mmCIF file of C-alpha atoms in Angstrom:
data_model
loop_
_atom_site.group_PDB
_atom_site.id
_atom_site.type_symbol
_atom_site.label_atom_id
_atom_site.label_comp_id
_atom_site.label_asym_id
_atom_site.label_seq_id
_atom_site.Cartn_x
_atom_site.Cartn_y
_atom_site.Cartn_z
ATOM 1 C CA LYS A 1 102.904 103.899 91.624
ATOM 2 C CA GLN A 2 100.585 102.368 94.188
ATOM 3 C CA GLU A 3 102.209 101.173 97.418
ATOM 4 C CA VAL A 4 100.379 99.144 100.037
ATOM 5 C CA THR A 5 101.613 98.837 103.614
ATOM 6 C CA GLN A 6 100.283 96.515 106.291
ATOM 7 C CA ILE A 7 100.861 96.980 109.985
ATOM 8 C CA PRO A 8 101.724 95.073 112.082
ATOM 9 C CA ALA A 9 103.823 92.555 110.160
ATOM 10 C CA ALA A 10 103.042 89.933 112.807
ATOM 11 C CA LEU A 11 100.578 89.699 115.659
ATOM 12 C CA SER A 12 100.138 87.084 118.364
ATOM 13 C CA VAL A 13 97.007 87.122 120.538
ATOM 14 C CA PRO A 14 95.243 84.803 122.984
ATOM 15 C CA GLU A 15 92.062 83.090 121.865
ATOM 16 C CA GLY A 16 88.920 85.174 122.278
ATOM 17 C CA GLU A 17 90.582 88.546 121.804
ATOM 18 C CA ASN A 18 89.262 91.106 119.352
ATOM 19 C CA LEU A 19 91.896 92.471 117.008
ATOM 20 C CA VAL A 20 92.493 94.995 114.237
ATOM 21 C CA LEU A 21 94.743 94.676 111.210
ATOM 22 C CA ASN A 22 95.728 97.799 109.305
ATOM 23 C CA CYS A 23 96.286 98.485 105.629
ATOM 24 C CA SER A 24 97.306 101.769 104.021
ATOM 25 C CA PHE A 25 97.712 102.705 100.376
ATOM 26 C CA THR A 26 99.335 105.703 98.709
ATOM 27 C CA ASP A 27 97.027 106.331 95.723
ATOM 28 C CA SER A 28 93.403 106.869 96.699
ATOM 29 C CA ALA A 29 92.115 106.361 93.137
ATOM 30 C CA ILE A 30 91.220 102.772 93.904
ATOM 31 C CA TYR A 31 88.325 100.840 92.433
ATOM 32 C CA ASN A 32 87.829 98.611 95.473
ATOM 33 C CA LEU A 33 89.813 96.915 98.243
ATOM 34 C CA GLN A 34 90.019 93.204 98.949
ATOM 35 C CA TRP A 35 91.113 91.407 102.085
ATOM 36 C CA PHE A 36 92.499 87.897 101.661
ATOM 37 C CA ARG A 37 93.553 85.090 103.935
ATOM 38 C CA GLN A 38 96.513 82.845 103.094
ATOM 39 C CA ASP A 39 97.376 79.671 104.961
ATOM 40 C CA PRO A 40 101.010 78.483 104.804
ATOM 41 C CA GLY A 41 101.907 77.176 101.357
ATOM 42 C CA LYS A 42 98.386 77.751 100.042
ATOM 43 C CA GLY A 43 96.603 80.082 97.685
ATOM 44 C CA LEU A 44 94.546 83.134 98.646
ATOM 45 C CA THR A 45 91.003 83.034 99.967
ATOM 46 C CA SER A 46 88.958 86.179 99.466
ATOM 47 C CA LEU A 47 87.431 87.368 102.734
ATOM 48 C CA LEU A 48 85.826 90.704 101.978
ATOM 49 C CA LEU A 49 85.619 93.161 99.113
ATOM 50 C CA ILE A 50 84.743 96.799 99.722
ATOM 51 C CA GLN A 51 83.764 98.981 96.807
ATOM 52 C CA SER A 52 85.352 102.444 96.729
ATOM 53 C CA SER A 53 81.929 103.979 97.427
ATOM 54 C CA GLN A 54 81.382 101.877 100.547
ATOM 55 C CA ARG A 55 82.568 102.484 104.095
ATOM 56 C CA GLU A 56 82.490 98.942 105.435
ATOM 57 C CA GLN A 57 81.620 95.323 104.813
ATOM 58 C CA THR A 58 80.833 92.555 107.274
ATOM 59 C CA SER A 59 81.029 88.791 107.052
ATOM 60 C CA GLY A 60 80.471 86.817 110.223
ATOM 61 C CA ARG A 61 83.139 87.788 112.761
ATOM 62 C CA LEU A 62 84.966 89.930 110.201
ATOM 63 C CA ASN A 63 84.386 93.613 109.559
ATOM 64 C CA ALA A 64 86.391 95.654 107.085
ATOM 65 C CA SER A 65 86.289 99.421 106.861
ATOM 66 C CA LEU A 66 87.560 101.735 104.159
ATOM 67 C CA ASP A 67 88.543 105.399 104.365
ATOM 68 C CA LYS A 68 89.484 106.108 100.787
ATOM 69 C CA SER A 69 90.408 109.754 101.302
ATOM 70 C CA SER A 70 92.986 108.937 103.964
ATOM 71 C CA GLY A 71 94.169 105.791 102.173
ATOM 72 C CA ARG A 72 93.355 103.382 104.981
ATOM 73 C CA SER A 73 91.469 100.179 105.626
ATOM 74 C CA THR A 74 91.109 98.068 108.735
ATOM 75 C CA LEU A 75 90.100 94.453 109.200
ATOM 76 C CA TYR A 76 88.464 93.788 112.545
ATOM 77 C CA ILE A 77 88.276 90.194 113.765
ATOM 78 C CA ALA A 78 85.972 89.558 116.701
ATOM 79 C CA ALA A 79 86.403 86.775 119.226
ATOM 80 C CA SER A 80 89.499 85.342 117.557
ATOM 81 C CA GLN A 81 89.954 81.561 117.317
ATOM 82 C CA PRO A 82 93.048 79.410 116.716
ATOM 83 C CA GLY A 83 91.633 78.610 113.272
ATOM 84 C CA ASP A 84 92.010 82.283 112.371
ATOM 85 C CA SER A 85 95.792 81.864 112.417
ATOM 86 C CA ALA A 86 97.026 82.753 108.924
ATOM 87 C CA THR A 87 98.524 85.597 106.919
ATOM 88 C CA TYR A 88 96.073 88.350 106.044
ATOM 89 C CA LEU A 89 96.694 90.372 102.904
ATOM 90 C CA CYS A 90 95.022 93.485 101.600
ATOM 91 C CA ALA A 91 95.061 94.408 97.929
ATOM 92 C CA VAL A 92 93.847 97.283 95.789
ATOM 93 C CA PRO A 93 93.347 97.797 92.064
ATOM 94 C CA LEU A 94 93.807 101.280 90.722
ATOM 95 C CA GLY A 95 90.929 102.734 88.768
ATOM 96 C CA GLY A 96 91.149 102.121 85.058
ATOM 97 C CA SER A 97 90.501 99.027 83.030
ATOM 98 C CA ASN A 98 92.994 96.395 84.107
ATOM 99 C CA TYR A 99 92.089 95.957 87.802
ATOM 100 C CA LYS A 100 95.441 94.330 88.556
ATOM 101 C CA LEU A 101 95.941 94.061 92.284
ATOM 102 C CA THR A 102 98.747 95.623 94.289
ATOM 103 C CA PHE A 103 99.277 93.737 97.543
ATOM 104 C CA GLY A 104 100.751 94.527 100.910
ATOM 105 C CA LYS A 105 103.220 92.100 102.484
ATOM 106 C CA GLY A 106 100.588 90.831 104.856
ATOM 107 C CA THR A 107 100.102 90.444 108.592
ATOM 108 C CA LEU A 108 100.940 87.047 110.090
ATOM 109 C CA LEU A 109 98.334 86.362 112.773
ATOM 110 C CA THR A 110 98.778 83.711 115.423
ATOM 111 C CA VAL A 111 95.883 83.013 117.790
ATOM 112 C CA ASN A 112 97.015 80.993 120.797
ATOM 113 C CA PRO A 113 94.618 78.559 122.500
ATOM 114 C CA ASP B 1 81.407 75.495 90.516
ATOM 115 C CA THR B 2 84.851 74.073 91.123
ATOM 116 C CA GLY B 3 86.687 77.366 91.603
ATOM 117 C CA VAL B 4 90.082 78.194 90.101
ATOM 118 C CA SER B 5 92.386 75.204 89.717
ATOM 119 C CA GLN B 6 96.102 75.057 89.008
ATOM 120 C CA ASP B 7 98.333 72.227 87.951
ATOM 121 C CA PRO B 8 100.805 71.078 89.099
ATOM 122 C CA ARG B 9 100.688 72.122 92.734
ATOM 123 C CA HIS B 10 104.418 71.634 93.141
ATOM 124 C CA LYS B 11 107.239 71.522 90.614
ATOM 125 C CA ILE B 12 110.917 70.889 91.269
ATOM 126 C CA THR B 13 113.211 71.432 88.328
ATOM 127 C CA LYS B 14 116.872 71.870 87.605
ATOM 128 C CA ARG B 15 118.267 75.175 86.489
ATOM 129 C CA GLY B 16 118.074 75.577 82.739
ATOM 130 C CA GLN B 17 115.025 73.373 82.259
ATOM 131 C CA ASN B 18 111.705 74.608 80.873
ATOM 132 C CA VAL B 19 108.511 74.362 82.923
ATOM 133 C CA THR B 20 104.849 74.937 82.100
ATOM 134 C CA PHE B 21 102.008 75.628 84.504
ATOM 135 C CA ARG B 22 98.306 75.449 83.813
ATOM 136 C CA CYS B 23 95.414 77.457 85.241
ATOM 137 C CA ASP B 24 91.721 76.691 84.807
ATOM 138 C CA PRO B 25 89.600 79.697 85.794
ATOM 139 C CA ILE B 26 86.018 79.723 86.999
ATOM 140 C CA SER B 27 84.077 78.771 83.902
ATOM 141 C CA GLU B 28 82.194 81.988 83.152
ATOM 142 C CA HIS B 29 85.067 84.344 84.057
ATOM 143 C CA ASN B 30 86.539 86.310 81.176
ATOM 144 C CA ARG B 31 89.528 87.818 83.014
ATOM 145 C CA LEU B 32 92.539 85.740 84.031
ATOM 146 C CA TYR B 33 95.539 87.028 85.979
ATOM 147 C CA TRP B 34 98.940 85.578 86.837
ATOM 148 C CA TYR B 35 100.839 86.683 89.945
ATOM 149 C CA ARG B 36 104.113 85.594 91.515
ATOM 150 C CA GLN B 37 104.751 85.431 95.251
ATOM 151 C CA THR B 38 108.105 84.990 96.948
ATOM 152 C CA LEU B 39 108.588 84.139 100.604
ATOM 153 C CA GLY B 40 107.462 86.878 102.965
ATOM 154 C CA GLN B 41 106.108 89.077 100.196
ATOM 155 C CA GLY B 42 102.681 89.792 98.808
ATOM 156 C CA PRO B 43 101.857 88.547 95.313
ATOM 157 C CA GLU B 44 103.104 90.656 92.391
ATOM 158 C CA PHE B 45 101.243 91.063 89.124
ATOM 159 C CA LEU B 46 102.751 89.344 86.072
ATOM 160 C CA THR B 47 100.182 89.463 83.274
ATOM 161 C CA TYR B 48 96.486 89.289 82.505
ATOM 162 C CA PHE B 49 94.106 88.177 79.778
ATOM 163 C CA GLN B 50 90.661 89.264 78.791
ATOM 164 C CA ASN B 51 89.211 86.304 76.954
ATOM 165 C CA GLU B 52 92.094 85.136 74.744
ATOM 166 C CA ALA B 53 93.849 88.505 74.467
ATOM 167 C CA GLN B 54 96.894 89.195 76.642
ATOM 168 C CA LEU B 55 96.414 92.856 77.513
ATOM 169 C CA GLU B 56 99.285 93.682 79.840
ATOM 170 C CA LYS B 57 102.614 92.254 80.922
ATOM 171 C CA SER B 58 104.634 93.394 83.908
ATOM 172 C CA ARG B 59 108.281 94.302 83.595
ATOM 173 C CA LEU B 60 108.819 91.343 85.958
ATOM 174 C CA LEU B 61 107.947 89.095 83.030
ATOM 175 C CA SER B 62 111.252 88.649 81.228
ATOM 176 C CA ASP B 63 111.445 87.246 77.719
ATOM 177 C CA ARG B 64 111.965 83.785 79.244
ATOM 178 C CA PHE B 65 108.330 83.880 80.357
ATOM 179 C CA SER B 66 105.396 83.382 78.034
ATOM 180 C CA ALA B 67 101.712 83.037 78.763
ATOM 181 C CA GLU B 68 98.823 81.985 76.606
ATOM 182 C CA ARG B 69 95.097 81.619 76.909
ATOM 183 C CA PRO B 70 93.889 79.852 73.785
ATOM 184 C CA LYS B 71 90.149 80.088 73.170
ATOM 185 C CA GLY B 72 89.760 82.215 76.267
ATOM 186 C CA SER B 73 89.502 79.256 78.604
ATOM 187 C CA PHE B 74 92.490 77.769 80.467
ATOM 188 C CA SER B 75 95.853 79.518 80.522
ATOM 189 C CA THR B 76 99.438 78.299 80.517
ATOM 190 C CA LEU B 77 102.531 80.028 81.856
ATOM 191 C CA GLU B 78 105.840 78.751 80.518
ATOM 192 C CA ILE B 79 109.261 79.584 81.895
ATOM 193 C CA GLN B 80 112.199 78.763 79.666
ATOM 194 C CA ARG B 81 115.752 78.210 80.902
ATOM 195 C CA THR B 82 114.727 78.411 84.544
ATOM 196 C CA GLU B 83 116.952 80.215 87.038
ATOM 197 C CA GLN B 84 117.102 79.889 90.816
ATOM 198 C CA GLY B 85 115.523 83.325 91.096
ATOM 199 C CA ASP B 86 112.388 81.938 89.452
ATOM 200 C CA SER B 87 111.658 79.890 92.578
ATOM 201 C CA ALA B 88 108.345 81.206 93.865
ATOM 202 C CA MET B 89 104.634 80.504 94.175
ATOM 203 C CA TYR B 90 102.817 81.218 90.921
ATOM 204 C CA LEU B 91 99.203 82.203 91.506
ATOM 205 C CA CYS B 92 96.373 82.419 89.040
ATOM 206 C CA ALA B 93 93.187 84.407 89.575
ATOM 207 C CA SER B 94 90.047 84.979 87.567
ATOM 208 C CA SER B 95 87.240 87.510 87.570
ATOM 209 C CA LEU B 96 84.146 88.465 85.625
ATOM 210 C CA VAL B 97 84.699 91.887 84.127
ATOM 211 C CA LEU B 98 80.998 92.406 83.573
ATOM 212 C CA ALA B 99 80.310 92.132 87.276
ATOM 213 C CA GLY B 100 80.357 95.412 89.148
ATOM 214 C CA ASP B 101 82.873 94.429 91.785
ATOM 215 C CA HIS B 102 85.617 92.730 89.716
ATOM 216 C CA GLU B 103 86.397 90.457 92.635
ATOM 217 C CA GLN B 104 89.347 88.205 91.916
ATOM 218 C CA TYR B 105 89.258 84.559 92.912
ATOM 219 C CA PHE B 106 92.566 82.793 93.370
ATOM 220 C CA GLY B 107 93.668 79.235 92.768
ATOM 221 C CA PRO B 108 95.833 77.142 95.116
ATOM 222 C CA GLY B 109 99.034 78.147 93.341
ATOM 223 C CA THR B 110 101.963 76.252 91.834
ATOM 224 C CA ARG B 111 105.098 76.230 93.960
ATOM 225 C CA LEU B 112 108.213 76.160 91.782
ATOM 226 C CA THR B 113 111.588 75.186 93.180
ATOM 227 C CA VAL B 114 114.605 75.549 90.893
ATOM 228 C CA THR B 115 117.656 73.636 92.094
#
């Protein structure tokens, strides 16, 4: 059974700081890994998807890396802004045909002005 | 492209009542997933469809829950005889299985409160 862990559970930083969120998973037979953002009471917004054959993906100030063999991914946020405050979730589908996602509990990020 | 939509956004019901939620996926997507999220937790898989066929159901989906996707377009999730433990955010996602990445796109969710 796939288990996904995210550390830290919560993080508070001053505006402008660079930060790293961590995600680990127990079964390395993943098809890809997705990072999502969730604002309070809202749905999920996909931020980045990394295929299992890739090492990293970048979108604007966000960079996600994947080390499949060690079961780890990181989400790097550069020059954080108060608007980045949200919960960040990582999710993985196991290889196979259903691609159902297993999620971590998320990291609650607060960026203080 | 209007993205994934869900209706209603919020539902308050009394214990024992039946409720039905609707999800409209991105129009060309052939996969549709339902997840449930409780406070402080990540979403958990409930069931998924490929076109109109329901291919897998989680053990979380008791026999009070039923989902359909007639004609492979929108989907409905019905909960019969609601219980307080059913209070959660119900999320729908869709993807295109023919695409190489199988990226899932989520809707805004339906928040259910059972009183």
